[in-house]
Amino acid sequence: MKTIEELLAGGVDGKRVFVRADLNVPLADGLITDDGRIRAVLPTVKALADAGAKVIVASHLGRPKGAPDPQFSLLPAAERLAELLGKPVAFAQDTVGAAAHEAVDGLEPGQVAVLENLRFNAGETSKDDVERGEFADRLAALADVYVGDGFGAVHRKHASVYDLPKRLPHYAGYLIATEVGVLKKLTDDVKRPYVVALGGAKVSDKLAVIDQLLGKADRLLIGGGMAYTFLKAKGHEVGISLLQEDQIPAVTEYMERAEKNGVEIVLPVDVLVSTEFPDLKGKTPANPSTVAADAIPADQEGLDIGPETRKLYASKLADAETVFWNGPMGVFEHPDYAEGTKAVAQALLDAPGFTVVGGGDSAAAVRTLGFDEKAFGHISTGGGASLEYLEGKTLPGLAALED
């Protein structure tokens, strides 16, 4: 995989460089609530601009249905990128049409333009190779060189991720190079004990990675909504907690295999429960109660790990030389259910080894809860991409860069 360092060494002055970024930031009423993904691509954009390239930044945002949708416009991201760069950024109101060509043609060396949301064109996400290829051809007409730096999208076989680099000289940006290097430490060069903390809502989202980790990790700490399927599989009452009943056979099989392989699966011993899901907008007090994990009342819902589980998980992380964490331990967006996620984040900081926060909600939680991002070994920008890499899958966006 050729890197941006090789591209810069060869010179980019005056060249049109297409940077496939991941600017898929969360928005509330048109305002960015977490700009982590924009800041993550900043080193690549700045290096290219400083070297005299005409930089064309492109990304998706949300899930528009192949047509323009104002609520998914990348304009807020373009404006934030301009603030972080400290200079104007042109914004094209389409992806491959007249506005895009006008914005790119107007660039002087060292200037930056952002294209509108790539998913406003159906060709970006099409499963038809021809339709996707035609859109990639139109994108390629805008540029001389391709730099892939949207790690959060490399597990998608989309036009700008997979097809476009096949049409242009292509290089990996700083972010992708860093992400791949980190993930190799979790797969090829693991220092032990290797502890993985998995949370989030659905156990089905994590089954494939659990399958792989049963042969690699020393301990798996399970929290979040997915924990209740594990607890149910052990025969415990889980009340009205999130439950994927159809996954119980798979979870049972994994627990049995973990025992045979000497992998410790650690489940909550107590949980915070309530009769209803908390109000996340007004964030009115929820007043949860704490119960043993095997004694959840039939009319109650588990919404966070309890204080004894926080201590237990911290003890299981205390000697870890390698840690991967993906998924919050509870409904961290509400202050009454944030302590479990906060405790795991703090335990990562206290662990002696290399710590990786696996993107998505975990990365958002770290920032929302006020932790210093730089204190962690690495915070990934791609939750789904990180998980698929750990599952051993071939990621289309990385495969295209390696050609």
CSV table of C-alpha atoms in Angstrom, one decimal:
chain,number,residue,atom,x,y,z
A,1,MET,CA,0.0,0.0,0.0
A,2,LYS,CA,1.6,3.3,-1.1
A,3,THR,CA,1.3,6.1,1.4
A,4,ILE,CA,0.8,9.9,1.2
A,5,GLU,CA,4.5,10.2,2.2
A,6,GLU,CA,5.5,8.7,-1.2
A,7,LEU,CA,3.0,11.0,-3.0
A,8,LEU,CA,4.4,14.1,-1.3
A,9,ALA,CA,8.0,13.0,-2.0
A,10,GLY,CA,7.1,12.9,-5.7
A,11,GLY,CA,5.5,16.4,-5.6
A,12,VAL,CA,1.9,17.4,-5.8
A,13,ASP,CA,2.2,21.1,-6.7
A,14,GLY,CA,-0.7,22.1,-8.9
A,15,LYS,CA,-2.1,18.5,-9.0
A,16,ARG,CA,-5.8,17.9,-8.3
A,17,VAL,CA,-5.9,15.4,-5.4
A,18,PHE,CA,-9.1,13.7,-4.5
A,19,VAL,CA,-9.3,12.9,-0.8
A,20,ARG,CA,-11.9,10.4,0.2
A,21,ALA,CA,-12.5,11.4,3.8
A,22,ASP,CA,-15.1,10.4,6.4
A,23,LEU,CA,-16.9,13.5,7.4
A,24,ASN,CA,-20.0,11.5,8.6
A,25,VAL,CA,-20.4,13.6,11.7
A,26,PRO,CA,-23.4,13.6,14.0
A,27,LEU,CA,-25.7,16.6,13.5
A,28,ALA,CA,-28.4,18.1,15.8
A,29,ASP,CA,-30.5,20.9,14.3
A,30,GLY,CA,-27.8,21.4,11.6
A,31,LEU,CA,-25.0,21.8,14.2
A,32,ILE,CA,-22.1,19.3,14.5
A,33,THR,CA,-22.1,17.7,17.9
A,34,ASP,CA,-18.8,15.8,17.5
A,35,ASP,CA,-16.2,16.9,15.0
A,36,GLY,CA,-13.7,14.1,15.7
A,37,ARG,CA,-13.9,12.7,12.2
A,38,ILE,CA,-13.2,16.0,10.6
A,39,ARG,CA,-10.2,16.6,12.9
A,40,ALA,CA,-8.9,13.0,12.0
A,41,VAL,CA,-8.5,13.9,8.3
A,42,LEU,CA,-7.0,17.3,8.9
A,43,PRO,CA,-3.3,16.2,8.8
A,44,THR,CA,-3.8,14.7,5.3
A,45,VAL,CA,-5.7,17.7,3.9
A,46,LYS,CA,-3.3,20.2,5.5
A,47,ALA,CA,-0.2,18.3,4.2
A,48,LEU,CA,-1.5,18.2,0.7
A,49,ALA,CA,-2.6,21.8,0.7
A,50,ASP,CA,0.8,23.0,2.2
A,51,ALA,CA,2.5,21.1,-0.6
A,52,GLY,CA,0.6,23.0,-3.3
A,53,ALA,CA,-2.1,20.5,-4.2
A,54,LYS,CA,-5.6,21.4,-5.3
A,55,VAL,CA,-7.4,19.4,-2.7
A,56,ILE,CA,-10.9,17.9,-3.4
A,57,VAL,CA,-12.4,16.5,-0.2
A,58,ALA,CA,-15.4,14.1,-0.6
A,59,SER,CA,-17.4,12.1,1.8
A,60,HIS,CA,-20.8,10.7,2.7
A,61,LEU,CA,-23.1,11.8,5.6
A,62,GLY,CA,-26.0,9.7,6.8
A,63,ARG,CA,-28.1,7.6,4.6
A,64,PRO,CA,-29.9,9.7,2.0
A,65,LYS,CA,-31.6,7.6,-0.6
A,66,GLY,CA,-29.5,8.4,-3.7
A,67,ALA,CA,-30.9,11.9,-4.1
A,68,PRO,CA,-30.2,15.4,-2.6
A,69,ASP,CA,-31.7,15.8,0.9
A,70,PRO,CA,-30.9,19.0,2.8
A,71,GLN,CA,-30.7,17.4,6.2
A,72,PHE,CA,-27.7,15.4,5.1
A,73,SER,CA,-25.8,18.2,3.4
A,74,LEU,CA,-22.0,18.3,4.0
A,75,LEU,CA,-22.0,22.1,4.2
A,76,PRO,CA,-21.7,22.2,8.1
A,77,ALA,CA,-18.7,19.8,7.8
A,78,ALA,CA,-17.1,22.0,5.1
A,79,GLU,CA,-17.5,25.1,7.3
A,80,ARG,CA,-16.0,23.3,10.2
A,81,LEU,CA,-13.1,22.1,8.1
A,82,ALA,CA,-12.5,25.7,7.0
A,83,GLU,CA,-12.4,26.7,10.7
A,84,LEU,CA,-9.9,24.0,11.6
A,85,LEU,CA,-7.7,24.8,8.5
A,86,GLY,CA,-7.8,28.5,9.3
A,87,LYS,CA,-8.6,29.4,5.7
A,88,PRO,CA,-11.6,29.4,3.2
A,89,VAL,CA,-12.9,26.1,1.8
A,90,ALA,CA,-15.0,26.1,-1.3
A,91,PHE,CA,-18.2,24.1,-1.3
A,92,ALA,CA,-19.7,22.5,-4.3
A,93,GLN,CA,-23.5,22.0,-4.2
A,94,ASP,CA,-23.3,18.7,-6.2
A,95,THR,CA,-21.0,15.8,-6.5
A,96,VAL,CA,-20.1,15.5,-10.2
A,97,GLY,CA,-22.2,18.2,-11.9
A,98,ALA,CA,-21.5,21.8,-13.0
A,99,ALA,CA,-21.0,23.0,-9.4
A,100,ALA,CA,-18.4,20.4,-8.7
A,101,HIS,CA,-16.4,21.2,-11.8
A,102,GLU,CA,-16.7,24.9,-11.2
A,103,ALA,CA,-15.4,24.5,-7.6
A,104,VAL,CA,-12.5,22.3,-8.7
A,105,ASP,CA,-11.6,24.5,-11.7
A,106,GLY,CA,-11.5,27.5,-9.5
A,107,LEU,CA,-8.9,26.0,-7.1
A,108,GLU,CA,-5.4,27.5,-7.0
A,109,PRO,CA,-2.5,25.4,-5.6
A,110,GLY,CA,-2.9,25.1,-1.9
A,111,GLN,CA,-6.7,25.6,-1.9
A,112,VAL,CA,-9.4,23.1,-0.7
A,113,ALA,CA,-12.9,22.3,-1.9
A,114,VAL,CA,-15.5,20.0,-0.4
A,115,LEU,CA,-18.0,18.2,-2.7
A,116,GLU,CA,-21.6,17.7,-1.6
A,117,ASN,CA,-22.6,14.4,0.0
A,118,LEU,CA,-21.5,11.5,-2.3
A,119,ARG,CA,-24.6,9.5,-1.4
A,120,PHE,CA,-26.8,12.2,-3.1
A,121,ASN,CA,-25.9,10.2,-6.2
A,122,ALA,CA,-27.3,6.7,-6.4
A,123,GLY,CA,-24.2,5.5,-8.2
A,124,GLU,CA,-22.1,5.8,-5.0
A,125,THR,CA,-23.8,3.0,-3.1
A,126,SER,CA,-25.2,1.0,-6.1
A,127,LYS,CA,-24.7,-2.8,-6.0
A,128,ASP,CA,-24.6,-2.7,-9.8
A,129,ASP,CA,-21.0,-2.6,-10.9
A,130,VAL,CA,-21.7,-0.7,-14.1
A,131,GLU,CA,-23.8,2.0,-12.4
A,132,ARG,CA,-21.2,2.4,-9.6
A,133,GLY,CA,-18.4,2.4,-12.2
A,134,GLU,CA,-20.0,5.2,-14.2
A,135,PHE,CA,-20.2,7.4,-11.1
A,136,ALA,CA,-16.6,6.6,-10.4
A,137,ASP,CA,-15.6,7.6,-13.9
A,138,ARG,CA,-17.3,11.0,-13.4
A,139,LEU,CA,-15.5,11.5,-10.1
A,140,ALA,CA,-12.2,10.5,-11.7
A,141,ALA,CA,-12.7,13.3,-14.2
A,142,LEU,CA,-12.3,15.8,-11.4
A,143,ALA,CA,-8.9,14.7,-10.2
A,144,ASP,CA,-5.3,13.5,-11.0
A,145,VAL,CA,-4.6,11.5,-7.9
A,146,TYR,CA,-6.6,9.7,-5.2
A,147,VAL,CA,-5.9,9.6,-1.5
A,148,GLY,CA,-8.0,7.3,0.6
A,149,ASP,CA,-8.4,8.5,4.2
A,150,GLY,CA,-12.0,7.7,5.1
A,151,PHE,CA,-11.3,4.7,7.3
A,152,GLY,CA,-14.9,4.7,8.6
A,153,ALA,CA,-16.0,3.7,5.0
A,154,VAL,CA,-13.4,1.2,3.9
A,155,HIS,CA,-15.6,-1.7,4.6
A,156,ARG,CA,-18.1,-0.5,2.0
A,157,LYS,CA,-17.8,-1.4,-1.7
A,158,HIS,CA,-18.9,2.0,-2.8
A,159,ALA,CA,-17.8,4.0,-5.9
A,160,SER,CA,-15.6,6.5,-4.1
A,161,VAL,CA,-14.1,3.9,-1.8
A,162,TYR,CA,-13.6,0.9,-4.1
A,163,ASP,CA,-14.0,1.8,-7.8
A,164,LEU,CA,-12.4,5.3,-7.9
A,165,PRO,CA,-8.9,4.3,-6.7
A,166,LYS,CA,-8.8,1.8,-9.5
A,167,ARG,CA,-9.1,4.7,-12.0
A,168,LEU,CA,-6.4,7.0,-10.5
A,169,PRO,CA,-2.9,6.7,-9.0
A,170,HIS,CA,-3.8,5.9,-5.4
A,171,TYR,CA,-2.3,6.4,-1.9
A,172,ALA,CA,-3.3,5.9,1.7
A,173,GLY,CA,-3.6,9.0,3.8
A,174,TYR,CA,-2.2,9.4,7.3
A,175,LEU,CA,-5.4,8.3,9.0
A,176,ILE,CA,-5.7,5.0,7.1
A,177,ALA,CA,-2.0,4.2,7.5
A,178,THR,CA,-2.4,4.8,11.3
A,179,GLU,CA,-5.6,2.8,11.6
A,180,VAL,CA,-4.1,-0.2,9.8
A,181,GLY,CA,-1.0,-0.1,11.9
A,182,VAL,CA,-3.0,-0.1,15.1
A,183,LEU,CA,-5.3,-3.0,14.0
A,184,LYS,CA,-2.2,-5.1,13.1
A,185,LYS,CA,-1.2,-4.7,16.8
A,186,LEU,CA,-4.6,-6.3,17.7
A,187,THR,CA,-4.2,-9.2,15.3
A,188,ASP,CA,-0.6,-9.9,14.3
A,189,ASP,CA,1.6,-8.6,17.2
A,190,VAL,CA,-0.5,-8.9,20.3
A,191,LYS,CA,1.0,-8.3,23.7
A,192,ARG,CA,-0.8,-10.2,26.6
A,193,PRO,CA,-3.0,-10.2,28.5
A,194,TYR,CA,-5.2,-9.1,25.7
A,195,VAL,CA,-8.6,-7.9,27.0
A,196,VAL,CA,-11.6,-6.9,24.8
A,197,ALA,CA,-14.5,-4.9,26.2
A,198,LEU,CA,-17.6,-5.2,24.0
A,199,GLY,CA,-20.9,-3.2,24.5
A,200,GLY,CA,-23.5,-1.6,22.4
A,201,ALA,CA,-27.1,-2.6,21.7
A,202,LYS,CA,-27.2,-5.8,19.6
A,203,VAL,CA,-25.2,-9.0,20.2
A,204,SER,CA,-25.8,-9.9,16.5
A,205,ASP,CA,-23.6,-7.0,15.5
A,206,LYS,CA,-20.7,-8.5,17.5
A,207,LEU,CA,-21.1,-12.3,16.9
A,208,ALA,CA,-18.5,-12.5,14.1
A,209,VAL,CA,-15.9,-10.6,16.0
A,210,ILE,CA,-16.5,-12.6,19.2
A,211,ASP,CA,-16.1,-15.7,17.0
A,212,GLN,CA,-12.6,-14.5,16.0
A,213,LEU,CA,-11.6,-13.3,19.5
A,214,LEU,CA,-12.3,-16.6,21.1
A,215,GLY,CA,-9.0,-17.8,19.5
A,216,LYS,CA,-7.1,-14.6,20.3
A,217,ALA,CA,-8.2,-12.7,23.4
A,218,ASP,CA,-7.6,-13.7,27.0
A,219,ARG,CA,-10.7,-12.0,28.4
A,220,LEU,CA,-14.0,-10.7,26.9
A,221,LEU,CA,-15.9,-8.2,29.0
A,222,ILE,CA,-19.5,-7.9,27.9
A,223,GLY,CA,-21.8,-4.9,28.6
A,224,GLY,CA,-24.4,-2.7,27.0
A,225,GLY,CA,-27.7,-4.1,25.6
A,226,MET,CA,-25.9,-7.1,24.2
A,227,ALA,CA,-25.2,-8.4,27.8
A,228,TYR,CA,-28.8,-9.3,28.4
A,229,THR,CA,-28.8,-11.9,25.7
A,230,PHE,CA,-25.8,-13.5,27.4
A,231,LEU,CA,-27.5,-13.3,30.8
A,232,LYS,CA,-30.6,-14.9,29.3
A,233,ALA,CA,-28.5,-17.6,27.8
A,234,LYS,CA,-27.3,-18.4,31.3
A,235,GLY,CA,-30.9,-18.8,32.5
A,236,HIS,CA,-31.3,-15.4,34.2
A,237,GLU,CA,-34.5,-13.3,34.1
A,238,VAL,CA,-33.8,-10.1,32.1
A,239,GLY,CA,-37.2,-8.4,32.4
A,240,ILE,CA,-37.9,-6.0,29.6
A,241,SER,CA,-34.2,-5.5,28.8
A,242,LEU,CA,-33.0,-5.5,25.2
A,243,LEU,CA,-32.9,-9.1,24.2
A,244,GLN,CA,-32.2,-11.0,20.9
A,245,GLU,CA,-33.8,-14.3,21.7
A,246,ASP,CA,-32.8,-15.8,18.3
A,247,GLN,CA,-29.1,-15.3,19.2
A,248,ILE,CA,-29.2,-17.3,22.4
A,249,PRO,CA,-28.1,-20.6,20.8
A,250,ALA,CA,-25.0,-18.8,19.2
A,251,VAL,CA,-24.2,-17.1,22.5
A,252,THR,CA,-24.5,-20.4,24.4
A,253,GLU,CA,-22.1,-22.1,21.9
A,254,TYR,CA,-19.6,-19.2,22.2
A,255,MET,CA,-19.6,-19.4,26.0
A,256,GLU,CA,-19.0,-23.1,25.9
A,257,ARG,CA,-16.2,-22.7,23.3
A,258,ALA,CA,-14.6,-19.9,25.4
A,259,GLU,CA,-14.5,-22.2,28.4
A,260,LYS,CA,-12.7,-24.9,26.3
A,261,ASN,CA,-10.3,-22.4,24.9
A,262,GLY,CA,-9.4,-20.8,28.2
A,263,VAL,CA,-10.9,-17.5,27.3
A,264,GLU,CA,-12.7,-15.8,30.2
A,265,ILE,CA,-16.1,-14.2,29.3
A,266,VAL,CA,-17.0,-11.7,32.1
A,267,LEU,CA,-20.6,-10.7,32.4
A,268,PRO,CA,-22.3,-8.0,34.6
A,269,VAL,CA,-22.9,-9.0,38.3
A,270,ASP,CA,-25.2,-6.1,38.9
A,271,VAL,CA,-27.1,-3.6,36.7
A,272,LEU,CA,-29.0,-0.3,36.8
A,273,VAL,CA,-32.7,-0.8,36.0
A,274,SER,CA,-35.8,1.2,35.4
A,275,THR,CA,-39.3,0.6,34.2
A,276,GLU,CA,-38.8,2.9,31.2
A,277,PHE,CA,-36.1,4.1,28.8
A,278,PRO,CA,-34.7,7.5,29.9
A,279,ASP,CA,-35.5,10.8,28.2
A,280,LEU,CA,-32.4,11.7,26.2
A,281,LYS,CA,-33.5,15.2,25.1
A,282,GLY,CA,-34.6,16.8,28.3
A,283,LYS,CA,-32.4,14.4,30.4
A,284,THR,CA,-34.8,14.5,33.3
A,285,PRO,CA,-33.6,12.4,36.3
A,286,ALA,CA,-34.3,8.7,35.8
A,287,ASN,CA,-33.8,7.5,39.4
A,288,PRO,CA,-32.7,4.0,38.5
A,289,SER,CA,-32.2,1.2,41.0
A,290,THR,CA,-29.4,-1.3,41.2
A,291,VAL,CA,-30.2,-5.0,41.2
A,292,ALA,CA,-28.1,-8.2,40.9
A,293,ALA,CA,-27.7,-9.3,37.3
A,294,ASP,CA,-29.5,-12.5,38.0
A,295,ALA,CA,-32.5,-10.8,39.7
A,296,ILE,CA,-33.8,-8.2,37.2
A,297,PRO,CA,-37.5,-7.7,38.0
A,298,ALA,CA,-39.9,-8.8,35.2
A,299,ASP,CA,-41.1,-5.2,34.6
A,300,GLN,CA,-37.6,-3.5,34.6
A,301,GLU,CA,-35.1,-2.8,31.9
A,302,GLY,CA,-31.3,-3.0,32.4
A,303,LEU,CA,-29.7,0.3,31.2
A,304,ASP,CA,-26.2,0.3,32.6
A,305,ILE,CA,-23.7,-1.9,34.4
A,306,GLY,CA,-23.8,-1.5,38.2
A,307,PRO,CA,-21.1,-0.4,40.7
A,308,GLU,CA,-19.9,-3.9,41.5
A,309,THR,CA,-19.6,-4.7,37.8
A,310,ARG,CA,-17.6,-1.4,37.2
A,311,LYS,CA,-15.1,-2.6,39.9
A,312,LEU,CA,-15.0,-6.1,38.4
A,313,TYR,CA,-14.3,-4.8,34.9
A,314,ALA,CA,-11.7,-2.4,36.1
A,315,SER,CA,-9.9,-5.3,37.9
A,316,LYS,CA,-10.0,-7.3,34.7
A,317,LEU,CA,-8.4,-4.5,32.8
A,318,ALA,CA,-5.8,-3.6,35.4
A,319,ASP,CA,-3.0,-5.8,34.0
A,320,ALA,CA,-3.9,-5.6,30.3
A,321,GLU,CA,-1.1,-5.1,27.9
A,322,THR,CA,-3.5,-4.8,24.9
A,323,VAL,CA,-7.1,-3.5,25.1
A,324,PHE,CA,-9.7,-3.1,22.5
A,325,TRP,CA,-13.0,-1.5,23.5
A,326,ASN,CA,-16.0,-1.2,21.2
A,327,GLY,CA,-19.5,-0.2,22.4
A,328,PRO,CA,-20.7,1.6,25.5
A,329,MET,CA,-21.7,-0.2,28.7
A,330,GLY,CA,-25.1,1.6,29.0
A,331,VAL,CA,-27.2,4.5,27.8
A,332,PHE,CA,-24.2,6.9,28.3
A,333,GLU,CA,-26.1,9.8,26.7
A,334,HIS,CA,-28.1,10.2,30.0
A,335,PRO,CA,-26.1,11.1,33.1
A,336,ASP,CA,-27.8,8.6,35.3
A,337,TYR,CA,-26.6,5.8,33.0
A,338,ALA,CA,-23.2,7.1,32.1
A,339,GLU,CA,-21.1,5.7,35.0
A,340,GLY,CA,-20.5,2.2,33.5
A,341,THR,CA,-19.1,3.6,30.3
A,342,LYS,CA,-17.1,6.2,32.2
A,343,ALA,CA,-15.7,3.5,34.4
A,344,VAL,CA,-14.5,1.4,31.5
A,345,ALA,CA,-12.9,4.4,29.8
A,346,GLN,CA,-11.1,5.3,33.0
A,347,ALA,CA,-9.9,1.6,33.4
A,348,LEU,CA,-8.4,1.9,29.9
A,349,LEU,CA,-6.5,4.9,30.9
A,350,ASP,CA,-5.3,3.1,34.0
A,351,ALA,CA,-4.3,0.0,32.1
A,352,PRO,CA,-0.5,-0.4,31.6
A,353,GLY,CA,-0.6,-1.4,27.9
A,354,PHE,CA,-1.8,-0.3,24.5
A,355,THR,CA,-5.4,0.8,24.5
A,356,VAL,CA,-7.7,1.1,21.4
A,357,VAL,CA,-11.1,2.7,21.5
A,358,GLY,CA,-12.9,1.1,18.5
A,359,GLY,CA,-14.8,4.0,17.0
A,360,GLY,CA,-18.5,4.7,16.7
A,361,ASP,CA,-20.4,5.2,20.0
A,362,SER,CA,-17.3,4.4,22.1
A,363,ALA,CA,-15.3,7.3,20.5
A,364,ALA,CA,-18.3,9.6,20.9
A,365,ALA,CA,-18.6,8.6,24.6
A,366,VAL,CA,-15.0,9.3,25.3
A,367,ARG,CA,-15.4,12.9,24.0
A,368,THR,CA,-18.9,13.4,25.5
A,369,LEU,CA,-17.8,12.3,28.9
A,370,GLY,CA,-14.9,14.7,29.0
A,371,PHE,CA,-11.9,12.3,28.6
A,372,ASP,CA,-8.6,13.5,27.0
A,373,GLU,CA,-8.4,11.7,23.7
A,374,LYS,CA,-4.7,11.8,23.6
A,375,ALA,CA,-4.5,9.8,26.8
A,376,PHE,CA,-5.6,6.7,24.9
A,377,GLY,CA,-3.3,4.7,22.7
A,378,HIS,CA,-5.7,5.2,19.7
A,379,ILE,CA,-9.3,6.2,19.1
A,380,SER,CA,-10.5,4.7,15.8
A,381,THR,CA,-12.8,6.7,13.5
A,382,GLY,CA,-14.4,3.5,12.1
A,383,GLY,CA,-16.3,1.2,14.4
A,384,GLY,CA,-17.8,-1.0,11.7
A,385,ALA,CA,-14.5,-1.1,9.8
A,386,SER,CA,-12.5,-1.9,12.9
A,387,LEU,CA,-14.8,-4.8,13.7
A,388,GLU,CA,-14.7,-6.2,10.2
A,389,TYR,CA,-10.9,-6.0,10.2
A,390,LEU,CA,-10.8,-8.0,13.5
A,391,GLU,CA,-13.3,-10.5,12.0
A,392,GLY,CA,-10.7,-11.2,9.3
A,393,LYS,CA,-12.7,-9.8,6.5
A,394,THR,CA,-11.3,-8.2,3.4
A,395,LEU,CA,-12.2,-4.6,3.4
A,396,PRO,CA,-12.9,-3.3,-0.1
A,397,GLY,CA,-11.4,0.2,0.5
A,398,LEU,CA,-8.1,-1.2,1.7
A,399,ALA,CA,-8.0,-3.9,-1.0
A,400,ALA,CA,-8.4,-1.1,-3.6
A,401,LEU,CA,-5.5,0.9,-2.1
A,402,GLU,CA,-3.2,-2.2,-2.1
A,403,ASP,CA,-3.6,-2.9,-5.8
